[in-house]
Coordinates of C-alpha atoms and ligand atoms in Angstrom, one line a residue:
X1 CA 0.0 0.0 0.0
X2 CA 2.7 2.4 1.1
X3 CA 4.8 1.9 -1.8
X4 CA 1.6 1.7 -4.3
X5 CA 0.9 5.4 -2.9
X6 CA 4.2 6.6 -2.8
X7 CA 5.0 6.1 -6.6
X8 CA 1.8 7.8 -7.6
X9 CA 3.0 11.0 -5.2
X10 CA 6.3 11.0 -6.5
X11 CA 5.3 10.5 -10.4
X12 CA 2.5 12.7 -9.9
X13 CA 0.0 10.3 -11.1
X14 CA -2.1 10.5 -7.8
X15 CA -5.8 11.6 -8.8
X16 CA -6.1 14.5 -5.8
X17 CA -9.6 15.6 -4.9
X18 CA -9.7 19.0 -3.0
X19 CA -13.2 19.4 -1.3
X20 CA -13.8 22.8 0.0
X21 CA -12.9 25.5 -3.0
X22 CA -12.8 28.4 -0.9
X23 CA -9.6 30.5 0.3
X24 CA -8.0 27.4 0.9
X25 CA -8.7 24.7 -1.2
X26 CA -9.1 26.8 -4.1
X27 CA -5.7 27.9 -4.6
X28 CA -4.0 24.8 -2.9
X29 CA -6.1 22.8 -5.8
X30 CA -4.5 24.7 -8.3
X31 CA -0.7 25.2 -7.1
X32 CA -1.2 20.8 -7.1
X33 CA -2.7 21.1 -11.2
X34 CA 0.1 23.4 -11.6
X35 CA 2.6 21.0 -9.9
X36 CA 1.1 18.2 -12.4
X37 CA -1.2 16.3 -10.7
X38 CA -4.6 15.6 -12.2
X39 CA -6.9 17.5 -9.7
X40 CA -10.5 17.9 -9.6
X41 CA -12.4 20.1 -6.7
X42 CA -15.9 19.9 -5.0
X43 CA -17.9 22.4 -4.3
X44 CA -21.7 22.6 -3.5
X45 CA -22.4 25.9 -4.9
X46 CA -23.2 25.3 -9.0
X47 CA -22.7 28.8 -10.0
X48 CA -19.4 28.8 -8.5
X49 CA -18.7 26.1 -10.2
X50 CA -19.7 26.6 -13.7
X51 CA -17.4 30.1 -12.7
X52 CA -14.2 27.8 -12.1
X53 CA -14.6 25.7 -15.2
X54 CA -14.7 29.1 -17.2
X55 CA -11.4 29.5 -15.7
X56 CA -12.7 32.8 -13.6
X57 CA -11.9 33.1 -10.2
X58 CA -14.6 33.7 -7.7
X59 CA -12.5 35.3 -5.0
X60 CA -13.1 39.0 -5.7
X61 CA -10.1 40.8 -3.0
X62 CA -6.9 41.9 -4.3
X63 CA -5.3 37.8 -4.2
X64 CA -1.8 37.9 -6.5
X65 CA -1.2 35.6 -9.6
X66 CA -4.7 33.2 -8.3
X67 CA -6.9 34.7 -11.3
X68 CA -3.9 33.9 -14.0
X69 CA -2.8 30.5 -12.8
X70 CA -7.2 29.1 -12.3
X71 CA -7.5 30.0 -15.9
X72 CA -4.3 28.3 -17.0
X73 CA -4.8 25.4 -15.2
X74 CA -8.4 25.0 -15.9
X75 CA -7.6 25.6 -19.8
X76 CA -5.3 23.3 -20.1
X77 CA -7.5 20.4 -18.2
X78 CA -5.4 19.9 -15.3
X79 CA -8.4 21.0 -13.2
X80 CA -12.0 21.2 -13.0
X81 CA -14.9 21.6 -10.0
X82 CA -17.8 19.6 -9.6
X83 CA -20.9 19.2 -7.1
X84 CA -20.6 15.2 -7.3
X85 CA -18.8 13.2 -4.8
X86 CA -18.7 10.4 -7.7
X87 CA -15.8 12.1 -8.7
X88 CA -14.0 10.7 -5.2
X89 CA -14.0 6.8 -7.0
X90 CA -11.1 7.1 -8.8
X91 CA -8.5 9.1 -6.8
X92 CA -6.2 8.6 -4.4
X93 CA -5.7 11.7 -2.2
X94 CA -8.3 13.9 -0.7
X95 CA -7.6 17.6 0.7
X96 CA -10.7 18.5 3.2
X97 CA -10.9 22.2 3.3
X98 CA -14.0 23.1 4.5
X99 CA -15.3 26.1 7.5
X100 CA -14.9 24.5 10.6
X101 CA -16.9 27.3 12.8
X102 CA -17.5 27.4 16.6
X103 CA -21.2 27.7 17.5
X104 CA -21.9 31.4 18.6
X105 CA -23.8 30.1 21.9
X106 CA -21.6 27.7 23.0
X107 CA -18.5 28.4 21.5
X108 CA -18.2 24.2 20.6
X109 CA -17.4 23.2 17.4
X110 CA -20.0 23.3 14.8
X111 CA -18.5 20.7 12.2
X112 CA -22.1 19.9 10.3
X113 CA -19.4 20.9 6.6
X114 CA -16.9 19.2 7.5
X115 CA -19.0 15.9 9.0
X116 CA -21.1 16.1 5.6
X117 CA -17.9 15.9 3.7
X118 CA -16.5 12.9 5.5
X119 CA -19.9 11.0 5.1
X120 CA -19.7 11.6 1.2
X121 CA -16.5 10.9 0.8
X122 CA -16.2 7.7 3.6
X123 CA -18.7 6.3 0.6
X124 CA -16.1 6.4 -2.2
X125 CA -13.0 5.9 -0.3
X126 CA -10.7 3.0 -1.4
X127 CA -8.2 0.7 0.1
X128 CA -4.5 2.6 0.0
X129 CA -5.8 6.4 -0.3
X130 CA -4.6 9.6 1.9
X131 CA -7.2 11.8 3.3
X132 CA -5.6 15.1 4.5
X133 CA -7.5 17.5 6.8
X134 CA -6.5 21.5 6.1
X135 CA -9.2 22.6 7.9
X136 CA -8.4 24.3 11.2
X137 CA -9.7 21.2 14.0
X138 CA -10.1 21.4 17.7
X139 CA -7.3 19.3 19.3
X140 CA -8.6 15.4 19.6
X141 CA -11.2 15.9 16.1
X142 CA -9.0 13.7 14.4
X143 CA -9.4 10.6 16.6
X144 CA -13.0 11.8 17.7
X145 CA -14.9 12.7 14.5
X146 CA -12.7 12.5 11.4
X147 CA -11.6 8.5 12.2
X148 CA -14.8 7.5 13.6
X149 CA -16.5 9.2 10.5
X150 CA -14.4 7.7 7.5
X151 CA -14.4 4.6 8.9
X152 CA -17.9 3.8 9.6
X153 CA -18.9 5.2 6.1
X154 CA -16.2 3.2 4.0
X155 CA -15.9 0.1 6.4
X156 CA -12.0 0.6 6.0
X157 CA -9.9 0.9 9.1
X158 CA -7.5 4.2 9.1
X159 CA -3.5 3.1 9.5
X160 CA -3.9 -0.5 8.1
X161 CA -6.5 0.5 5.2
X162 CA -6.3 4.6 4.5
X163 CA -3.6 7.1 6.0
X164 CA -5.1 9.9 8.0
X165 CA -3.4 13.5 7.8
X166 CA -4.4 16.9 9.4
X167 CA -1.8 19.2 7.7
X168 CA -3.2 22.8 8.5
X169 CA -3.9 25.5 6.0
X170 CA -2.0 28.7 7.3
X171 CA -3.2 30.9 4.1
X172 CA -4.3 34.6 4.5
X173 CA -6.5 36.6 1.8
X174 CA -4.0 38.7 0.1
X175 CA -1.4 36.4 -0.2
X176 CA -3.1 33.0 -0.9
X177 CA -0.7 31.4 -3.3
X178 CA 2.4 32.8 -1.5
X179 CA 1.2 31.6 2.0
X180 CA 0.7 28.2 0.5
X181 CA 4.1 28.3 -1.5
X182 CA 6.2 29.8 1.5
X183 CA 4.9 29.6 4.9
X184 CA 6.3 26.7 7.2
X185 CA 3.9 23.6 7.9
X186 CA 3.2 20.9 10.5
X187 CA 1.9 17.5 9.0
X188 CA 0.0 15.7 11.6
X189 CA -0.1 11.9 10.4
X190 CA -2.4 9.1 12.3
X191 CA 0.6 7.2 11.9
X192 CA 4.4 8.1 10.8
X193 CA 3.4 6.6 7.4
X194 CA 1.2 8.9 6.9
X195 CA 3.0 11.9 7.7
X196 CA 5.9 10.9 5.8
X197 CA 3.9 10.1 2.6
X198 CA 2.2 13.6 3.1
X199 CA 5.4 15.4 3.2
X200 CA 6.3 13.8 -0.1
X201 CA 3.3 14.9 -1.8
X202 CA 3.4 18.6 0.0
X203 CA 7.0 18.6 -1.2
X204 CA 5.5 19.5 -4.7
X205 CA 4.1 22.8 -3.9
X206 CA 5.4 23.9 -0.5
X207 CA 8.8 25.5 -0.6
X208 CA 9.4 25.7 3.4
X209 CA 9.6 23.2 5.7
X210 CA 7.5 20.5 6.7
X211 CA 7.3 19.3 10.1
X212 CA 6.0 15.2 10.5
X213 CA 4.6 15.1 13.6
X214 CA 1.2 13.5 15.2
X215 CA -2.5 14.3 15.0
X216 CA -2.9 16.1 18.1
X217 CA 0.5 17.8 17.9
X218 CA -0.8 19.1 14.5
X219 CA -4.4 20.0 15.9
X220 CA -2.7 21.8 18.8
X221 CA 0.1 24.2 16.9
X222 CA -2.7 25.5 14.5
X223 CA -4.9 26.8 17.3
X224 CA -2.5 27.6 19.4
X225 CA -1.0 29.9 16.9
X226 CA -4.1 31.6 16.3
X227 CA -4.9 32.1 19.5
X228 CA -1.7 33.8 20.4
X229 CA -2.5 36.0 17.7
X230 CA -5.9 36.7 19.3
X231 CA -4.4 37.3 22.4
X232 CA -1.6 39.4 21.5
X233 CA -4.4 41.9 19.8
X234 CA -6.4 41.6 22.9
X235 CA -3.1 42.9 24.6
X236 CA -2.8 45.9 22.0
X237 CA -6.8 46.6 22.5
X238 CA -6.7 46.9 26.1
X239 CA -3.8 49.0 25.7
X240 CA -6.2 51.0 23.6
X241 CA -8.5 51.5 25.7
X242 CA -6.3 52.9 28.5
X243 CA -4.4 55.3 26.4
X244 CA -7.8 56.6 25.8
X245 CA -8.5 56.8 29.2
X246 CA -5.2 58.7 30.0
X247 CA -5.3 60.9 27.2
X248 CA -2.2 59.1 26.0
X249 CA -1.8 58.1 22.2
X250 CA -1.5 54.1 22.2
X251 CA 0.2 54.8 18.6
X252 CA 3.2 56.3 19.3
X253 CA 3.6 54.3 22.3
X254 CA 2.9 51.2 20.4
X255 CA 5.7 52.7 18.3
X256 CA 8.3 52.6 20.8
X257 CA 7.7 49.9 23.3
X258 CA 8.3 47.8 20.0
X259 CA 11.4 49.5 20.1
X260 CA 12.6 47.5 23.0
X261 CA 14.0 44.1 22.7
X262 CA 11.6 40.8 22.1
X263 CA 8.6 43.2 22.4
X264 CA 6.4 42.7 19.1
X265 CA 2.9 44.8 20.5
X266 CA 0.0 43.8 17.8
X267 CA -2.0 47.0 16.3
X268 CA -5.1 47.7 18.4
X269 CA -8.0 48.5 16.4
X270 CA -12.1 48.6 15.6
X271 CA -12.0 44.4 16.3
X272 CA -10.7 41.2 15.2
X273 CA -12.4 39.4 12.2
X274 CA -12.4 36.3 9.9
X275 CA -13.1 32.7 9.6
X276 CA -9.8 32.4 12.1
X277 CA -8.7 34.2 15.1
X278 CA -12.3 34.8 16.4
X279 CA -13.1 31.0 16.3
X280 CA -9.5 28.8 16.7
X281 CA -9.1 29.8 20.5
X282 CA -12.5 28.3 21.4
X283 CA -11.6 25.2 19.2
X284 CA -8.2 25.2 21.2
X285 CA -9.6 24.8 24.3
X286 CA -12.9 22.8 23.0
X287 CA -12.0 19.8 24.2
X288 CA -10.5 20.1 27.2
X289 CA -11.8 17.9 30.5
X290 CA -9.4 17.2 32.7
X291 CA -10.4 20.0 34.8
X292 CA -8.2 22.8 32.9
X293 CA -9.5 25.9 33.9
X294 CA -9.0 28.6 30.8
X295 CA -9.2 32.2 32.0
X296 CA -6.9 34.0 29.5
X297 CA -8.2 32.7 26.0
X298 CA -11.4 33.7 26.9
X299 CA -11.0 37.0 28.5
X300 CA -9.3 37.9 25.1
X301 CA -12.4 36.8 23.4
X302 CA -14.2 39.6 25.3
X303 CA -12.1 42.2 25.1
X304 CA -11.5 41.8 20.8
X305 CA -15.4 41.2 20.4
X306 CA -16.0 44.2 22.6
X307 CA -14.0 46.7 20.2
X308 CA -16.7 47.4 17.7
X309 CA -19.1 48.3 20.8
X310 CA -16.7 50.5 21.7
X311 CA -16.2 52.2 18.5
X312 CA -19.9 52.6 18.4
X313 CA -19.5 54.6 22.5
X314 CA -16.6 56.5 20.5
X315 CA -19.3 57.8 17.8
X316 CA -21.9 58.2 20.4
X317 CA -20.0 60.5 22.3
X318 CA -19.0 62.4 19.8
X319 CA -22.4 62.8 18.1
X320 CA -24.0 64.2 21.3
X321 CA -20.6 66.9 21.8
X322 CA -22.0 67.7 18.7
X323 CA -25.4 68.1 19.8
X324 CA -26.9 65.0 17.4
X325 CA -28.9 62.3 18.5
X326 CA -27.7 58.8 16.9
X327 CA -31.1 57.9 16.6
X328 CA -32.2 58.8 13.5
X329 CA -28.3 60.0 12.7
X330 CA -27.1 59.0 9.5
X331 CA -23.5 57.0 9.6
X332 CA -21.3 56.1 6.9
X333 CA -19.4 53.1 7.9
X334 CA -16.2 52.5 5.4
X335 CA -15.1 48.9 5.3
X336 CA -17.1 45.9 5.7
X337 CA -14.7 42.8 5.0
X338 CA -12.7 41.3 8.1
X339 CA -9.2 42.3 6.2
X340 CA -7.8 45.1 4.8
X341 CA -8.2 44.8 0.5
X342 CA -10.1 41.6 0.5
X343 CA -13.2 40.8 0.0
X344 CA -14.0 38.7 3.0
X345 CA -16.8 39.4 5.2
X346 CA -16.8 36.7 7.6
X347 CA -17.3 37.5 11.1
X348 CA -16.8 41.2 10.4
X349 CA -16.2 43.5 13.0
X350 CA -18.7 45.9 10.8
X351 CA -21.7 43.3 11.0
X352 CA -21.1 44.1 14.5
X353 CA -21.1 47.2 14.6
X354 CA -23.8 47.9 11.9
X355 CA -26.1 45.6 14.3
X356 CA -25.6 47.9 17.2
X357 CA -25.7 51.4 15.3
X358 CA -29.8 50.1 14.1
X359 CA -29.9 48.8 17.8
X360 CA -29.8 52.2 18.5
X361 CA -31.7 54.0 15.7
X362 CA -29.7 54.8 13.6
X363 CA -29.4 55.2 9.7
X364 CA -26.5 53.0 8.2
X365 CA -24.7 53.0 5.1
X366 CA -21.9 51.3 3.9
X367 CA -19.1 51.5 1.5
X368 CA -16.7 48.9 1.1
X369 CA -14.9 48.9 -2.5
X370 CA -14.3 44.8 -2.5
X371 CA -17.9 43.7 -0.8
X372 CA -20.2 43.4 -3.9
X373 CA -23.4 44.3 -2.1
X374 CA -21.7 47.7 -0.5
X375 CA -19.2 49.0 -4.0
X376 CA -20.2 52.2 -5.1
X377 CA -19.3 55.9 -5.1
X378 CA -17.7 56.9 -1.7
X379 CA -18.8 60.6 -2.4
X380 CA -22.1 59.4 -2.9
X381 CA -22.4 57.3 0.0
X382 CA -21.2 59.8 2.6
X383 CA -23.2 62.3 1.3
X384 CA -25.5 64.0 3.9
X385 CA -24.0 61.9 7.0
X386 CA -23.8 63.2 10.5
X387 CA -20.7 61.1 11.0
X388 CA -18.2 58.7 8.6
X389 CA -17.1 55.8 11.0
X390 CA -13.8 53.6 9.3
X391 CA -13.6 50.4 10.0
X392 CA -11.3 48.4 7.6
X393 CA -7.9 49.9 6.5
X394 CA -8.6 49.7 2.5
X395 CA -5.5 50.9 0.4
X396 CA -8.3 53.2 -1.1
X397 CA -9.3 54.9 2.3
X398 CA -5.9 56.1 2.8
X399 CA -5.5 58.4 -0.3
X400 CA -9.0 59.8 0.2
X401 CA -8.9 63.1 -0.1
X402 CA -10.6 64.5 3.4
X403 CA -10.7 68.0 2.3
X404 CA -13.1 67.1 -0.5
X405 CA -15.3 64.4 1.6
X406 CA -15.6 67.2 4.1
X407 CA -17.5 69.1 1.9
X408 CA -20.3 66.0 1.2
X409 CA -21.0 65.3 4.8
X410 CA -23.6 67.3 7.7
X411 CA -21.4 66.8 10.4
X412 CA -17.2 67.0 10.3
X413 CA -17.3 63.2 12.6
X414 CA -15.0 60.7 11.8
X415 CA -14.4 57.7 13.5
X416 CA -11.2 56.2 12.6
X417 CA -11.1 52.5 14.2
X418 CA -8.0 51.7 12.1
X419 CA -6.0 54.8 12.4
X420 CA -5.3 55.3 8.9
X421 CA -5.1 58.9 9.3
X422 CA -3.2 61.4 11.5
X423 CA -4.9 63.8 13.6
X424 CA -3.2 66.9 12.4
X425 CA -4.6 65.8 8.7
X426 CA -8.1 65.3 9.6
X427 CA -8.0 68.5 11.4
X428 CA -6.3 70.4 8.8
X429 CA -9.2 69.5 6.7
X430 CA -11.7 70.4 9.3
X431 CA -12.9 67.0 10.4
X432 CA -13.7 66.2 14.6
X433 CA -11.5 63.6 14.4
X434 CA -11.3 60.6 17.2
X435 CA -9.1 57.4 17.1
X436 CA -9.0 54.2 18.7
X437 CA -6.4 54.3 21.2
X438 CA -5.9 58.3 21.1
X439 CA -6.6 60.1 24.1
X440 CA -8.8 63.5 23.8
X441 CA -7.5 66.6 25.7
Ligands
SAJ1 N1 -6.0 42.4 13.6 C1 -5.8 43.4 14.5 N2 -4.5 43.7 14.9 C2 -3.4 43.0 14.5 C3 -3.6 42.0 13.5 C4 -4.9 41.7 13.1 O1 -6.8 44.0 15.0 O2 -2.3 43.4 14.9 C5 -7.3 42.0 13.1 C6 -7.5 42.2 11.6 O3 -8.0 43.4 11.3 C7 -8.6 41.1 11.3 C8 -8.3 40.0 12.3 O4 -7.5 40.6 13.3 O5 -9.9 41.6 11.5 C9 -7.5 38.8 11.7 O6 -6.4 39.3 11.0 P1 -5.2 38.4 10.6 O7 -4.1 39.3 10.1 O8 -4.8 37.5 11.7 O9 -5.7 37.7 9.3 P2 -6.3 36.2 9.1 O10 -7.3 35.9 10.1 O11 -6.8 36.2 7.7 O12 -5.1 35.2 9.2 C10 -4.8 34.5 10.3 C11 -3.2 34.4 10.3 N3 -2.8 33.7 11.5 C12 -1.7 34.2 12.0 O13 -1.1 35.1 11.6 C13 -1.3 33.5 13.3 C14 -2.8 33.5 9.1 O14 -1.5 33.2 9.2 C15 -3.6 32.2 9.2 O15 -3.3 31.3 8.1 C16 -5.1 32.5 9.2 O16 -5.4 33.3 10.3 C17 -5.8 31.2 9.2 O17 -6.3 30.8 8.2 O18 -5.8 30.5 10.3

């Protein structure tokens, strides 16, 4: 079996099935057609998919050399998407790159994709194949849901019959492709076998290192990392709010305690978005139950969903020095994807915000020049506003021209919860400008 699988890896002959084309599977499907492996993708949305086998790329951000290398690929056959799990029969390695979410109530793992995706495929699965997770799991998922799963559904038994892999995707929007191609990776493996096979075949497109390790190692360095990253923000946020407090300017203190040897302090901001960091801490610590108490991965939770509140107290505030209701104000709110120039909305600090702002009365509209629902003409959108509130740190926000938006708006407010702008600009130009993290005098 080993050496059966091994030859097909090395001569590239493998049939690889990527399910999940999203901001992970998508470009990792193609970087393996590219390499020259005959690759097909699943995907349940049809129009999506009819989009990929036109060779057009349905991820809208700013995402370098993706659009080009989808069309080449698909033209020349390497690649095509489908909704039908037939397509499974014949191959030999499976990428699983669905959204592994946390439910919003109890912060436990909601895997409904990624258990429908094991069912379907557990049905086609064949004696000698590789099934590699890329989705981020909660540590134990492999031996608690992904074996139990494939194995029940294809009555083969993982080690003897199928090699098991959880190899996790560290890819961010903006840099896809070069995430994939460059960024160190652990390759968890049910059994060494595995993990060594799964090098070789990652070996193709992944020009860093690759780590073998086990299952639970793997499951545990992916959250872990995230959630240091969510923590590290929370640090920066706090800090935020007590510059505020002390009329101090978190910025240029930021600026210089990173100055000071092994210090690396994370940008505070309007809140901490995506399909990763909000989610992977509670998947880190999911599964815990030997009576490990967590206090610090939660507490950072808090204090990172709690930023878009506080922007909303910011605009309050300064509404009423103003001497403007925000019920029945009208706010602009510039941004609505997670990540600067991407497209991506999931778990937006704006939907956050946005609910909280008609909570309270008041009139929204947003601009956000990669969200299809919200493109349009910033002029237009700001017209008439009481107050502009930015959220997401846009290339395009940052050459706006203040002096001329000043001139559209009622009321001179703006909110910056990314501070893409200095205060002696948005004064110059006649704005009443307030900052995350920037004490008022
Ligand atoms: N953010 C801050 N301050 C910061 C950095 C980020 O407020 O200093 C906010 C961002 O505005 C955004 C959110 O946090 O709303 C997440 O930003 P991100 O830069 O972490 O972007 P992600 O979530 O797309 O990417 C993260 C990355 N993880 C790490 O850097 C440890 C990426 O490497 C992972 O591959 C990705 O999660 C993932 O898929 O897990």
């Amino acid at each position: 079996m080993r050496e059966e699988l091994l030859r097909a890896i090395e001569g590239k002959t493998a049939r690889v099935v990527v399910l999940g084309l999203g901001y992970v599977g998508l470009p990792v499907a193609c970087l393996f057609a590219e390499a020259g492996f005959p690759v097909a993708g699943i995907r349940r949305n049809r129009e999506k998919v009819e989009m990929i086998n036109r060779g057009v790329c349905p991820i809208e951000g700013q995402e370098p050399g993706l659009a080009e290398l989808l069309a080449k690929v698909v033209s020349e056959g390497r690649f095509r998407a489908t909704t039908d799990y037939a397509i499974c029969r014949d191959a030999q390695v499976f990428l699983i790159a669905v959204e592994t979410p946390v439910d919003p109530a109890t912060k436990k793992p909601a895997y409904r994709a990624l258990r429908d995706a094991l069912r379907d495929l557990g049905h086609h699965l064949s004696r000698g194949s590789m099934v590699i997770i890329e989705s981020t799991i909660a540590p134990g998922t492999m031996e608690g849901v992904v074996k139990p799963i494939l194995e029940e559904t294809s009555g083969l038994r993982a080690k003897e019959d199928f090699y098991l892999v959880n190899c996790p995707e560290r890819v961010m929007p903006g840099k896809l492709l070069a995430n994939i191609q460059g960024c160190h990776r652990v390759v968890g493996g049910m059994s060494p076998t595995a993990a060594e096979l799964a090098v070789k075949l990652y070996e193709h497109i992944v020009h860093a290192d690759l780590d073998p390790v086990d299952c639970l190692t793997a499951e545990m360095v992916k959250t872990m990392e995230n959630a240091y990253r969510d923590v590290q923000i929370a640090f920066a946020n706090e800090m935020a709010l007590l510059c505020e407090d002390m009329g101090a300017d978190v910025w240029q203190v930021r600026e210089l305690v990173n100055k000071s040897p092994y210090r690396n302090m994370h940008l505070p901001g309007a809140g901490v978005g995506g399909h990763c960091i909000p989610k992977d801490p509670w998947l880190l610590i999911a599964n815990a139950n030997n009576g490990f108490q967590p206090r610090l991965i939660p507490a950072a939770r808090t204090i990172n969903d709690g930023m878009p509140l506080h922007v909303t107290d910011l605009l309050v505030d300064a509404l009423s020095q103003a001497g403007v209701a925000i019920e029945g104000a009208r706010v602009a709110v510039l941004g609505y994807a997670y990540l600067e120039n991407s497209d991506d909305t999931r778990n937006s600090p704006s939907a956050a915000l946005f609910a909280r702002l008609r909570e309270l009365g008041a009139q929204v509209v947003v601009h956000d020049p990669y969200v299809p629902e919200y493109k349009g003409d910033l002029e237009k959108v700001v017209q008439g506003c009481d107050a502009i509130v930015l959220m997401v740190a846009h290339d395009v926000y940052r050459s706006v021209d203040l002096d001329d938006l000043r001139l559209k708006v009622a009321c001179p407010i703006l909110i910056d919860g990314r501070h893409v702008f200095s205060t002696r600009h948005a004064q110059t130009a006649g704005w009443d400008y307030y900052s995350v993290g920037l004490g008022r005098e």
